[in-house]
Short mmCIF file of C-alpha atoms and ligand atoms in Angstrom, two decimals:
data_model
loop_
_atom_site.label_atom_id
_atom_site.label_comp_id
_atom_site.label_asym_id
_atom_site.label_seq_id
_atom_site.Cartn_x
_atom_site.Cartn_y
_atom_site.Cartn_z
CA UNK A 103 -10.90 -81.88 18.79
CA UNK A 104 -11.61 -78.53 20.46
CA UNK A 105 -10.99 -75.53 18.23
CA UNK A 106 -9.98 -72.11 19.60
CA UNK A 107 -12.70 -69.83 18.25
CA UNK A 108 -12.50 -66.67 20.38
CA UNK A 109 -10.39 -63.55 20.12
CA UNK A 110 -7.70 -63.13 22.76
CA UNK A 111 -7.76 -59.58 24.17
CA UNK A 112 -6.23 -58.41 27.47
CA UNK A 113 -5.89 -61.98 28.67
CA UNK A 114 -9.55 -62.85 27.97
CA UNK A 115 -11.12 -65.11 25.38
CA UNK A 116 -13.95 -63.08 23.83
CA UNK A 117 -16.37 -62.82 20.93
CA UNK A 118 -16.04 -60.03 18.37
CA UNK A 119 -17.80 -56.87 19.59
CA UNK A 120 -20.27 -57.10 16.69
CA UNK A 121 -20.55 -60.91 17.09
CA UNK A 122 -19.33 -61.58 13.53
CA UNK A 123 -17.73 -64.93 12.78
CA UNK A 124 -15.94 -66.52 9.84
CA UNK A 125 -15.72 -70.20 8.93
CA UNK A 126 -12.41 -72.08 8.83
CA UNK A 127 -12.38 -74.77 6.12
CA UNK A 128 -10.26 -77.91 6.02
CA UNK A 129 -8.97 -77.95 2.40
CA UNK A 130 -8.39 -81.72 2.55
CA UNK A 131 -12.11 -82.40 3.10
CA UNK A 132 -13.61 -79.07 2.01
CA UNK A 133 -15.66 -79.16 5.22
CA UNK A 134 -16.01 -76.34 7.76
CA UNK A 135 -13.98 -77.04 10.91
CA UNK A 136 -15.42 -74.25 13.05
CA UNK A 137 -16.63 -70.65 13.12
CA UNK A 138 -14.13 -68.16 14.53
CA UNK A 139 -14.81 -64.67 15.90
CA UNK A 140 -13.97 -61.99 13.35
CA UNK A 141 -12.74 -58.75 14.93
CA UNK A 142 -13.84 -55.23 13.97
CA UNK A 143 -12.13 -51.84 14.30
CA UNK A 144 -13.65 -51.58 17.81
CA UNK A 145 -11.82 -54.75 18.88
CA UNK A 146 -8.62 -53.32 17.38
CA UNK A 147 -9.03 -50.25 19.61
CA UNK A 148 -9.47 -52.43 22.71
CA UNK A 149 -6.47 -54.59 21.87
CA UNK A 150 -4.12 -51.73 21.06
CA UNK A 151 -5.15 -49.77 24.16
CA UNK A 152 -4.57 -52.86 26.33
CA UNK A 153 -1.21 -53.48 24.67
CA UNK A 154 -0.13 -49.89 25.30
CA UNK A 155 -1.14 -50.17 28.98
CA UNK A 156 0.83 -53.36 29.50
CA UNK A 157 3.80 -51.84 27.66
CA UNK A 158 3.89 -48.81 29.94
CA UNK A 159 2.94 -50.58 33.18
CA UNK A 160 5.12 -53.65 33.11
CA UNK A 161 6.58 -55.28 30.01
CA UNK A 162 8.86 -52.44 28.83
CA UNK A 163 10.55 -52.15 32.22
CA UNK A 164 10.65 -55.79 33.26
CA UNK A 165 14.26 -56.73 34.13
CA UNK A 166 15.81 -58.63 31.18
CA UNK A 167 16.29 -61.74 33.34
CA UNK A 168 12.55 -61.89 34.08
CA UNK A 169 11.66 -61.41 30.41
CA UNK A 170 14.05 -64.24 29.55
CA UNK A 171 12.28 -66.55 32.04
CA UNK A 172 8.87 -65.83 30.50
CA UNK A 173 10.17 -66.43 26.97
CA UNK A 174 11.71 -69.80 27.94
CA UNK A 175 8.48 -70.69 29.72
CA UNK A 176 6.45 -69.96 26.53
CA UNK A 177 8.78 -72.22 24.53
CA UNK A 178 8.30 -75.03 27.07
CA UNK A 179 4.49 -74.71 27.03
CA UNK A 180 4.50 -74.73 23.21
CA UNK A 181 6.54 -77.95 23.22
CA UNK A 182 4.15 -79.51 25.76
CA UNK A 183 1.26 -78.69 23.39
CA UNK A 184 3.11 -79.52 20.18
CA UNK A 185 0.80 -82.30 19.03
CA UNK A 186 -2.41 -80.31 19.48
CA UNK A 187 -0.89 -77.29 17.69
CA UNK A 188 0.35 -79.51 14.85
CA UNK A 189 -3.10 -81.07 14.40
CA UNK A 190 -4.72 -77.61 14.27
CA UNK A 191 -2.13 -76.33 11.77
CA UNK A 192 -2.50 -79.41 9.58
CA UNK A 193 -6.31 -79.39 9.52
CA UNK A 194 -6.83 -75.71 8.85
CA UNK A 195 -4.48 -75.42 5.86
CA UNK A 196 -3.89 -79.01 4.70
CA UNK A 197 -0.23 -79.09 5.76
CA UNK A 198 1.23 -82.63 5.99
CA UNK A 199 1.24 -83.56 9.67
CA UNK A 200 4.97 -84.39 9.75
CA UNK A 201 5.78 -80.89 8.40
CA UNK A 202 3.32 -79.34 10.86
CA UNK A 203 5.08 -81.02 13.80
CA UNK A 204 8.47 -79.74 12.58
CA UNK A 205 7.11 -76.23 12.15
CA UNK A 206 5.55 -76.05 15.62
CA UNK A 207 8.97 -77.15 16.93
CA UNK A 208 10.53 -74.34 14.88
CA UNK A 209 8.14 -71.86 16.53
CA UNK A 210 9.14 -73.06 20.00
CA UNK A 211 12.82 -72.89 19.02
CA UNK A 212 12.29 -69.26 17.95
CA UNK A 213 11.14 -68.37 21.49
CA UNK A 214 14.17 -70.19 22.92
CA UNK A 215 16.55 -68.31 20.62
CA UNK A 216 15.14 -64.89 21.51
CA UNK A 217 14.98 -65.80 25.21
CA UNK A 218 18.75 -66.31 25.01
CA UNK A 219 19.23 -63.26 22.77
CA UNK A 220 17.89 -60.87 25.43
CA UNK A 221 21.13 -61.06 27.45
CA UNK A 222 23.30 -60.59 24.35
CA UNK A 223 21.44 -57.64 22.87
CA UNK A 224 23.86 -54.77 23.48
CA UNK A 225 24.46 -51.16 22.60
CA UNK A 226 27.84 -49.56 21.93
CA UNK A 227 30.15 -47.12 23.68
CA UNK A 228 31.48 -44.60 21.16
CA UNK A 229 34.71 -42.56 21.53
CA UNK A 230 33.25 -39.24 20.29
CA UNK A 231 35.72 -36.50 19.32
CA UNK A 232 34.78 -34.01 22.03
CA UNK A 233 35.38 -36.43 24.89
CA UNK A 234 32.80 -37.30 27.52
CA UNK A 235 30.90 -40.57 27.52
CA UNK A 236 28.73 -41.61 24.57
CA UNK A 237 26.68 -44.77 24.37
CA UNK A 238 23.72 -46.22 22.48
CA UNK A 239 20.53 -47.76 23.79
CA UNK A 240 18.17 -50.09 21.95
CA UNK A 241 14.69 -49.14 23.14
CA UNK A 242 11.40 -50.94 22.49
CA UNK A 243 8.87 -49.13 20.32
CA UNK A 244 5.52 -49.82 22.03
CA UNK A 245 2.70 -51.72 20.34
CA UNK A 246 3.71 -53.71 17.26
CA UNK A 247 1.22 -55.16 14.75
CA UNK A 248 2.23 -58.57 13.39
CA UNK A 249 0.23 -59.50 10.28
CA UNK A 250 0.89 -63.03 9.06
CA UNK A 251 -0.14 -65.25 6.12
CA UNK A 252 -1.66 -68.70 5.85
CA UNK A 253 1.18 -70.70 4.32
CA UNK A 254 3.36 -71.08 7.47
CA UNK A 255 0.95 -69.62 10.03
CA UNK A 256 2.54 -70.72 13.29
CA UNK A 257 6.28 -70.35 12.64
CA UNK A 258 5.89 -66.96 10.93
CA UNK A 259 3.78 -65.72 13.85
CA UNK A 260 6.58 -66.82 16.22
CA UNK A 261 9.25 -65.18 14.02
CA UNK A 262 7.52 -61.85 14.66
CA UNK A 263 6.05 -62.22 18.16
CA UNK A 264 9.18 -63.65 19.83
CA UNK A 265 11.75 -60.96 18.84
CA UNK A 266 9.21 -58.17 19.34
CA UNK A 267 8.42 -59.36 22.90
CA UNK A 268 12.09 -60.07 23.64
CA UNK A 269 12.92 -56.46 22.75
CA UNK A 270 10.25 -55.24 25.22
CA UNK A 271 7.31 -54.47 22.91
CA UNK A 272 3.69 -55.61 23.15
CA UNK A 273 2.18 -57.30 20.09
CA UNK A 274 -1.19 -57.47 18.35
CA UNK A 275 -1.09 -60.56 16.14
CA UNK A 276 -3.41 -60.83 13.13
CA UNK A 277 -3.53 -64.23 11.43
CA UNK A 278 -4.90 -64.76 7.89
CA UNK A 279 -8.60 -65.57 7.43
CA UNK A 280 -7.77 -69.16 6.41
CA UNK A 281 -5.52 -69.86 9.41
CA UNK A 282 -6.52 -68.26 12.73
CA UNK A 283 -6.49 -71.36 14.97
CA UNK A 284 -2.83 -71.79 15.96
CA UNK A 285 -2.41 -68.02 16.40
CA UNK A 286 -5.37 -67.91 18.82
CA UNK A 287 -3.93 -70.90 20.66
CA UNK A 288 -0.52 -69.17 20.85
CA UNK A 289 -2.14 -66.27 22.72
CA UNK A 290 -3.74 -68.60 25.24
CA UNK A 291 -0.62 -70.72 25.76
CA UNK A 292 1.68 -67.70 26.14
CA UNK A 293 -0.62 -66.38 28.89
CA UNK A 294 -0.54 -69.78 30.60
CA UNK A 295 3.25 -69.59 30.48
CA UNK A 296 3.25 -66.31 32.40
CA UNK A 297 3.10 -63.58 29.74
CA UNK A 298 1.16 -60.67 31.29
CA UNK A 299 -2.33 -59.92 29.90
CA UNK A 300 -2.07 -57.43 27.02
CA UNK A 301 1.51 -58.27 26.03
CA UNK A 302 0.19 -60.49 23.22
CA UNK A 303 -3.28 -59.91 21.76
CA UNK A 304 -4.63 -62.10 18.95
CA UNK A 305 -7.30 -60.77 16.59
CA UNK A 306 -8.71 -62.92 13.81
CA UNK A 307 -10.59 -60.85 11.24
CA UNK A 308 -10.70 -59.55 7.69
CA UNK A 309 -7.49 -57.94 6.51
CA UNK A 310 -9.26 -55.35 4.40
CA UNK A 311 -11.28 -54.11 7.42
CA UNK A 312 -9.70 -54.71 10.80
CA UNK A 313 -6.23 -55.21 9.22
CA UNK A 314 -6.39 -51.71 7.80
CA UNK A 315 -7.67 -50.32 11.13
CA UNK A 316 -4.74 -51.97 12.89
CA UNK A 317 -2.16 -50.56 10.48
CA UNK A 318 -3.65 -47.05 10.73
CA UNK A 319 -4.08 -47.07 14.53
CA UNK A 320 -2.13 -44.08 15.93
CA UNK A 321 -0.68 -46.11 18.84
CA UNK A 322 0.72 -48.86 16.60
CA UNK A 323 4.37 -47.98 16.15
CA UNK A 324 5.49 -50.74 13.82
CA UNK A 325 3.89 -53.15 11.36
CA UNK A 326 5.64 -56.41 10.63
CA UNK A 327 3.96 -58.08 7.66
CA UNK A 328 4.39 -61.26 5.64
CA UNK A 329 2.18 -61.84 2.61
CA UNK A 330 1.62 -60.69 -0.95
CA UNK A 331 3.62 -57.88 -2.51
CA UNK A 332 0.42 -55.95 -3.33
CA UNK A 333 -0.83 -55.91 0.29
CA UNK A 334 2.74 -55.16 1.49
CA UNK A 335 2.86 -52.14 -0.78
CA UNK A 336 -0.58 -51.01 0.47
CA UNK A 337 0.57 -51.30 4.11
CA UNK A 338 3.75 -49.36 3.36
CA UNK A 339 1.67 -46.55 1.85
CA UNK A 340 -0.65 -46.43 4.89
CA UNK A 341 2.36 -46.46 7.22
CA UNK A 342 4.04 -43.61 5.33
CA UNK A 343 1.42 -41.14 6.58
CA UNK A 344 2.71 -41.30 10.17
CA UNK A 345 6.24 -42.51 9.31
CA UNK A 346 5.51 -45.82 11.04
CA UNK A 347 8.20 -48.45 10.98
CA UNK A 348 7.51 -51.39 8.67
CA UNK A 349 9.14 -54.67 7.87
CA UNK A 350 7.80 -56.62 4.93
CA UNK A 351 8.45 -60.17 3.82
CA UNK A 352 6.76 -60.55 0.45
CA UNK A 353 6.66 -62.69 -2.66
CA UNK A 354 9.41 -64.51 -4.50
CA UNK A 355 10.32 -66.25 -7.74
CA UNK A 356 13.46 -67.93 -6.57
CA UNK A 357 16.07 -69.50 -8.86
CA UNK A 358 17.66 -72.92 -8.57
CA UNK A 359 20.90 -72.87 -10.59
CA UNK A 360 22.53 -76.16 -11.56
CA UNK A 361 26.06 -76.04 -13.03
CA UNK A 362 27.39 -78.98 -15.05
CA UNK A 363 30.05 -79.78 -12.42
CA UNK A 364 27.47 -80.15 -9.61
CA UNK A 365 26.63 -83.39 -7.84
CA UNK A 366 23.76 -83.95 -10.26
CA UNK A 367 22.15 -86.89 -8.47
CA UNK A 368 22.03 -84.99 -5.18
CA UNK A 369 20.77 -81.76 -6.77
CA UNK A 370 18.06 -83.53 -8.75
CA UNK A 371 16.93 -85.69 -5.83
CA UNK A 372 16.43 -82.73 -3.49
CA UNK A 373 15.24 -80.07 -5.95
CA UNK A 374 11.60 -81.17 -6.40
CA UNK A 375 10.78 -80.64 -2.72
CA UNK A 376 12.48 -77.21 -2.87
CA UNK A 377 9.49 -76.11 -4.91
CA UNK A 378 6.71 -78.63 -4.16
CA UNK A 379 6.99 -78.68 -0.34
CA UNK A 380 3.97 -76.98 1.27
CA UNK A 381 2.25 -77.63 -2.10
CA UNK A 382 4.42 -74.91 -3.62
CA UNK A 383 2.82 -72.27 -1.37
CA UNK A 384 6.16 -70.98 -0.21
CA UNK A 385 7.69 -67.56 -0.85
CA UNK A 386 11.10 -69.32 -1.12
CA UNK A 387 9.92 -71.96 -3.64
CA UNK A 388 12.67 -72.56 -6.21
CA UNK A 389 10.21 -72.31 -9.10
CA UNK A 390 12.66 -71.22 -11.84
CA UNK A 391 15.32 -73.85 -12.50
CA UNK A 392 18.36 -72.91 -14.63
CA UNK A 393 20.39 -75.94 -15.79
CA UNK A 394 23.72 -75.73 -17.66
CA UNK A 395 23.19 -77.19 -21.14
CA UNK A 396 25.53 -80.25 -20.99
CA UNK A 397 23.58 -81.77 -18.06
CA UNK A 398 20.13 -80.38 -18.91
CA UNK A 399 18.55 -83.56 -20.28
CA UNK A 400 19.95 -85.80 -17.56
CA UNK A 401 18.87 -83.35 -14.83
CA UNK A 402 15.32 -83.09 -16.22
CA UNK A 403 15.06 -86.88 -16.37
CA UNK A 404 16.19 -87.25 -12.73
CA UNK A 405 14.01 -84.34 -11.57
CA UNK A 406 10.86 -85.84 -13.13
CA UNK A 407 11.70 -89.26 -11.70
CA UNK A 408 12.01 -87.75 -8.19
CA UNK A 409 8.81 -85.73 -8.69
CA UNK A 410 6.83 -88.84 -9.62
CA UNK A 411 7.85 -90.47 -6.34
CA UNK A 412 6.45 -87.62 -4.17
CA UNK A 413 3.55 -88.80 -1.99
CA UNK A 414 0.55 -86.52 -2.64
CA UNK A 415 -2.09 -87.60 -0.15
CA UNK A 416 -4.17 -86.87 2.94
CA UNK A 417 -2.16 -84.51 5.19
CA UNK A 418 -3.14 -86.57 8.24
CA UNK A 419 -1.02 -89.52 7.03
CA UNK A 420 2.57 -89.46 8.32
CA UNK A 421 4.04 -90.45 4.93
CA UNK A 422 2.34 -87.60 3.00
CA UNK A 423 4.80 -85.10 1.53
CA UNK A 424 2.38 -82.86 -0.39
CA UNK A 425 -1.19 -82.13 0.73
CA UNK A 426 -3.95 -80.02 -0.83
CA UNK A 427 -3.68 -76.34 -1.68
CA UNK A 428 -5.11 -74.02 0.96
CA UNK A 429 -8.39 -73.38 -0.86
CA UNK A 430 -10.34 -73.91 -4.07
CA UNK A 431 -9.54 -70.32 -5.06
CA UNK A 432 -5.81 -70.94 -4.66
CA UNK A 433 -6.03 -74.09 -6.80
CA UNK A 434 -7.99 -72.21 -9.43
CA UNK A 435 -5.37 -69.47 -9.52
CA UNK A 436 -2.64 -72.11 -10.08
CA UNK A 437 -4.71 -73.84 -12.78
CA UNK A 438 -5.06 -70.52 -14.60
CA UNK A 439 -1.25 -70.40 -14.84
CA UNK A 440 -1.25 -73.97 -16.17
CA UNK A 441 -3.80 -72.99 -18.86
CA UNK A 442 -1.17 -70.59 -20.28
CA UNK A 443 1.21 -73.47 -21.05
CA UNK A 444 -1.27 -75.50 -23.10
CA UNK A 445 0.56 -74.52 -26.31
CA UNK A 446 2.69 -76.44 -28.86
CA UNK A 447 5.83 -74.76 -27.48
CA UNK A 448 5.40 -75.91 -23.87
CA UNK A 449 5.67 -79.41 -22.47
CA UNK A 450 4.15 -80.46 -19.14
CA UNK A 451 6.23 -83.56 -18.33
CA UNK A 452 4.14 -84.60 -15.35
CA UNK A 453 1.38 -83.37 -13.03
CA UNK A 454 -0.85 -80.33 -13.27
CA UNK A 455 -3.92 -82.58 -13.02
CA UNK A 456 -6.23 -83.14 -10.03
CA UNK A 457 -6.00 -86.47 -8.22
CA UNK A 458 -9.37 -88.24 -8.03
CA UNK A 459 -9.89 -87.74 -4.28
CA UNK A 460 -12.00 -84.96 -2.71
CA UNK A 461 -10.07 -81.87 -1.54
CA UNK A 462 -8.10 -79.02 -3.13
CA UNK A 463 -5.32 -81.24 -4.51
CA UNK A 464 -3.15 -80.77 -7.60
CA UNK A 465 -0.33 -83.06 -8.72
CA UNK A 466 3.11 -81.36 -8.92
CA UNK A 467 3.75 -80.09 -12.46
CA UNK A 468 7.08 -79.87 -14.32
CA UNK A 469 6.98 -77.45 -17.28
CA UNK A 470 9.55 -77.11 -20.09
CA UNK A 471 9.68 -74.80 -23.12
CA UNK A 472 9.07 -71.50 -21.30
CA UNK A 473 10.18 -68.18 -22.74
CA UNK A 474 11.48 -65.64 -20.28
CA UNK A 475 8.46 -63.46 -21.10
CA UNK A 476 5.91 -66.15 -20.10
CA UNK A 477 3.73 -65.26 -17.10
CA UNK A 478 4.40 -68.64 -15.52
CA UNK A 479 8.15 -67.97 -15.67
CA UNK A 480 7.96 -64.41 -14.33
CA UNK A 481 5.15 -64.40 -11.76
CA UNK A 482 4.77 -66.07 -8.38
CA UNK A 483 2.46 -69.08 -8.96
CA UNK A 484 2.26 -70.10 -5.28
CA UNK A 485 1.41 -73.67 -6.14
CA UNK A 486 3.08 -76.96 -7.18
CA UNK A 487 4.53 -75.82 -10.52
CA UNK A 488 8.16 -75.62 -11.64
CA UNK A 489 9.66 -74.35 -14.92
CA UNK A 490 13.06 -75.64 -16.08
CA UNK A 491 15.24 -73.94 -18.73
CA UNK A 492 18.76 -74.67 -20.02
CA UNK A 493 21.55 -72.04 -20.06
CA UNK A 494 24.89 -71.75 -21.89
CA UNK A 495 26.57 -68.70 -20.44
CA UNK A 496 26.99 -67.74 -16.76
CA UNK A 497 26.63 -63.99 -17.29
CA UNK A 498 23.52 -64.29 -19.45
CA UNK A 499 21.99 -66.71 -16.92
CA UNK A 500 22.69 -64.28 -14.05
CA UNK A 501 21.13 -61.42 -15.99
CA UNK A 502 17.96 -63.51 -16.36
CA UNK A 503 18.02 -64.59 -12.69
CA UNK A 504 18.23 -60.92 -11.67
CA UNK A 505 15.64 -59.73 -14.19
CA UNK A 506 12.93 -60.73 -11.69
CA UNK A 507 11.40 -57.93 -9.61
CA UNK A 508 11.71 -60.34 -6.67
CA UNK A 509 14.85 -61.29 -4.75
CA UNK A 510 14.06 -63.48 -1.79
CA UNK A 511 15.85 -66.81 -1.92
CA UNK A 512 17.59 -69.30 -4.21
CA UNK A 513 20.07 -72.12 -4.56
CA UNK A 514 23.11 -72.83 -6.64
CA UNK A 515 24.79 -76.17 -7.18
CA UNK A 516 28.46 -76.45 -8.15
CA UNK A 517 31.64 -78.09 -6.90
CA UNK A 518 33.79 -75.15 -8.02
CA UNK A 519 34.38 -72.99 -4.93
CA UNK A 520 35.42 -69.89 -6.87
CA UNK A 521 32.31 -70.08 -9.02
CA UNK A 522 30.12 -70.61 -5.95
CA UNK A 523 31.47 -67.47 -4.29
CA UNK A 524 31.33 -65.40 -7.50
CA UNK A 525 27.75 -66.38 -8.34
CA UNK A 526 26.52 -66.17 -4.72
CA UNK A 527 27.70 -62.57 -4.62
CA UNK A 528 25.97 -61.66 -7.86
CA UNK A 529 22.53 -63.20 -7.30
CA UNK A 530 20.21 -60.44 -6.09
CA UNK A 531 18.48 -62.14 -3.18
CA UNK A 532 18.31 -61.82 0.61
CA UNK A 533 19.16 -65.48 1.23
CA UNK A 534 20.97 -68.03 -0.91
CA UNK A 535 22.17 -71.57 -0.36
CA UNK A 536 25.05 -73.40 -2.04
CA UNK A 537 24.59 -77.15 -2.59
CA UNK A 538 21.51 -77.05 -0.37
CA UNK A 539 17.94 -75.80 -0.42
CA UNK A 540 17.85 -74.47 3.09
CA UNK A 541 16.58 -70.87 3.41
CA UNK A 542 15.61 -70.48 7.03
CA UNK A 543 17.78 -70.58 10.15
CA UNK A 544 16.37 -69.10 13.35
CA UNK A 545 19.82 -67.63 14.09
CA UNK A 546 20.34 -65.93 10.70
CA UNK A 547 18.56 -63.01 9.00
CA UNK A 548 15.76 -63.85 6.56
CA UNK A 549 14.20 -61.42 4.08
CA UNK A 550 14.30 -60.08 0.57
CA UNK A 551 15.89 -57.68 -1.88
CA UNK A 552 13.79 -55.57 -4.26
CA UNK A 553 10.02 -56.31 -4.23
CA UNK A 554 10.53 -59.31 -1.94
CA UNK A 555 10.56 -57.03 1.05
CA UNK A 556 12.15 -54.71 3.51
CA UNK A 557 13.84 -55.47 6.84
CA UNK A 558 14.54 -58.93 8.19
CA UNK A 559 12.88 -61.66 10.22
CA UNK A 560 15.01 -63.92 12.45
CA UNK A 561 18.53 -63.56 13.82
CA UNK A 562 19.64 -60.53 15.81
CA UNK A 563 18.67 -58.36 12.81
CA UNK A 564 14.98 -58.96 13.57
CA UNK A 565 15.39 -57.95 17.22
CA UNK A 566 17.11 -54.72 16.13
CA UNK A 567 14.13 -54.09 13.86
CA UNK A 568 11.80 -54.01 16.88
CA UNK A 569 13.75 -51.23 18.59
CA UNK A 570 14.62 -47.58 18.15
CA UNK A 571 18.31 -46.71 18.35
CA UNK A 572 19.05 -43.91 20.82
CA UNK A 573 22.37 -42.18 21.33
CA UNK A 574 23.14 -40.73 24.80
CA UNK A 575 25.99 -38.31 25.40
CA UNK A 576 27.18 -37.52 28.93
CA UNK A 577 29.46 -34.51 29.39
CA UNK A 578 32.40 -35.13 31.71
CA UNK A 579 33.13 -31.50 32.50
P1 NDP B 853 -2.46 -61.40 1.50
O1 NDP B 853 -1.21 -60.64 1.29
O2 NDP B 853 -3.75 -60.80 1.11
O3 NDP B 853 -2.61 -61.81 3.06
C1 NDP B 853 -1.58 -61.85 4.01
C2 NDP B 853 -2.07 -61.25 5.33
O4 NDP B 853 -2.37 -59.86 5.16
C3 NDP B 853 -3.36 -61.88 5.85
O5 NDP B 853 -3.33 -61.92 7.25
C4 NDP B 853 -4.42 -60.91 5.37
O6 NDP B 853 -5.62 -60.97 6.08
C5 NDP B 853 -3.70 -59.59 5.61
N1 NDP B 853 -4.25 -58.46 4.88
C6 NDP B 853 -4.88 -58.45 3.69
N2 NDP B 853 -5.23 -57.19 3.34
C7 NDP B 853 -4.83 -56.39 4.36
C8 NDP B 853 -4.91 -55.00 4.62
N3 NDP B 853 -5.48 -54.16 3.75
N4 NDP B 853 -4.40 -54.50 5.76
C9 NDP B 853 -3.81 -55.33 6.65
N5 NDP B 853 -3.72 -56.66 6.47
C10 NDP B 853 -4.21 -57.19 5.34
O7 NDP B 853 -2.30 -62.80 0.79
P2 NDP B 853 -3.45 -63.77 0.24
O8 NDP B 853 -3.85 -64.62 1.35
O9 NDP B 853 -4.55 -63.02 -0.43
O10 NDP B 853 -2.66 -64.57 -0.88
C11 NDP B 853 -2.56 -64.01 -2.20
C12 NDP B 853 -1.21 -64.28 -2.82
O11 NDP B 853 -0.21 -63.63 -2.01
C13 NDP B 853 -0.78 -65.73 -2.85
O12 NDP B 853 -1.29 -66.40 -3.95
C14 NDP B 853 0.73 -65.57 -2.90
O13 NDP B 853 1.13 -65.31 -4.22
C15 NDP B 853 1.00 -64.36 -2.04
N6 NDP B 853 1.39 -64.71 -0.66
C16 NDP B 853 2.70 -64.66 -0.31
C17 NDP B 853 3.10 -65.05 0.94
C18 NDP B 853 4.52 -65.03 1.36
O14 NDP B 853 4.91 -65.85 2.18
N7 NDP B 853 5.32 -64.11 0.88
C19 NDP B 853 2.15 -65.55 1.93
C20 NDP B 853 0.77 -65.52 1.50
C21 NDP B 853 0.43 -65.12 0.24
P3 NDP B 853 -6.90 -61.73 5.47
O15 NDP B 853 -6.50 -63.12 5.25
O16 NDP B 853 -7.91 -61.58 6.54
O17 NDP B 853 -7.26 -61.01 4.20
#
């Protein structure tokens, strides 16, 4: 398999200006797949300058119909290259190949959605008191920096690149150090589909060096970031200096609330993969489960039974549901959490151990006996670990759900419609599902309350977030 190893700047594949490279490791084999160019601040300057040129010379003013054609063409080329992209995504981060295929499809679908959104993205006419004609315009910002993580590298890149381009901006995309390959390929494929050189630049490189240079660059007007809350906070502080626009999609510690009247079999059968999918490396992972006392024991029994049937194996096999963690360091960080529950009070009902094969694997762990002050209950583990606790009172349970500094996602299971509406309103999170574990719809806004973020990916809300709102007043006399 040929790996994309070069930066993509102004339509050219190139080495880093200082010729630095960084290795990409397959976590399923622990072997190096390839060495990829690692950009410096000088490469950032070249990419941003090129993006600004393309913005001013062509992309900003391209008729909406033409921009729509290019966006549909990118989606088509992505679908034509779906298998190669899925193989790259799977090998660089250990994602099960069937999930990788779905997620590349999701990326293509994101371009299709925003291609269609261009012709529906409207301003308003406003009947102002003094008469005359008043209307609003949604104007692109210029060069946008999209900084993305390693857990869903391709779809998250598309969630940022597609609406930003659709709104008329140019984008510099920075993938995480573990996962540059599909981002680099996206740059190449978008150019093949007709995107002008400079409209999408892709720079692999170290976040702490070139990432900072990108955020601070005076011509970067907006930073759209997904990753850890600590780096999100750092980016927001850097952006504050020049009042740059930011949108942040950060960590989570999402609840899964099971009421006694729920369809218990259905809830228990689907709940394990709501936390263990992507090896638990998911900001929406439902890692805190609250179960109403009368059904607690039965739910735990069914949950553990379903967990034991999860296929943890080589991500290249089509039947694999859970692959390795992204790196040895990530596994070690998860194991440190598991060390904290080796006490007489806690019970690990299954998992938490390493399977015998080579690779950064860890069997999914189900933990009981947590106090609400335990680190493992409060902090984002970002690995295959779930904690389950019983509750007796709805209000007390909601107070505990909302005690988290995070507020990204969550689920609640009940057959009582009034309760569903009441509880859905009171959970402090940006997205919530009732009798389902679905968090992401390309057409609907996705993002967090509190320390889970700021602004929204997806839906029309994301496209608005890549524009400035201008009001124009025309006097009639
Ligand atoms: P980071 O937040 O460090 O990385 C996310 C992205 O930000 C990467 O592209 C990274 O680049 C970049 N970055 C890092 N520092 C800077 C900077 N100073 N300026 C600009 N960009 C920067 O996440 P980690 O990969 O370190 O993961 C650590 C923890 O974060 C995980 O264990 C998990 O808890 C959480 N996380 C949450 C995610 C989510 O979806 N909300 C996604 C990923 C992680 P580079 O890789 O080159 O450092």
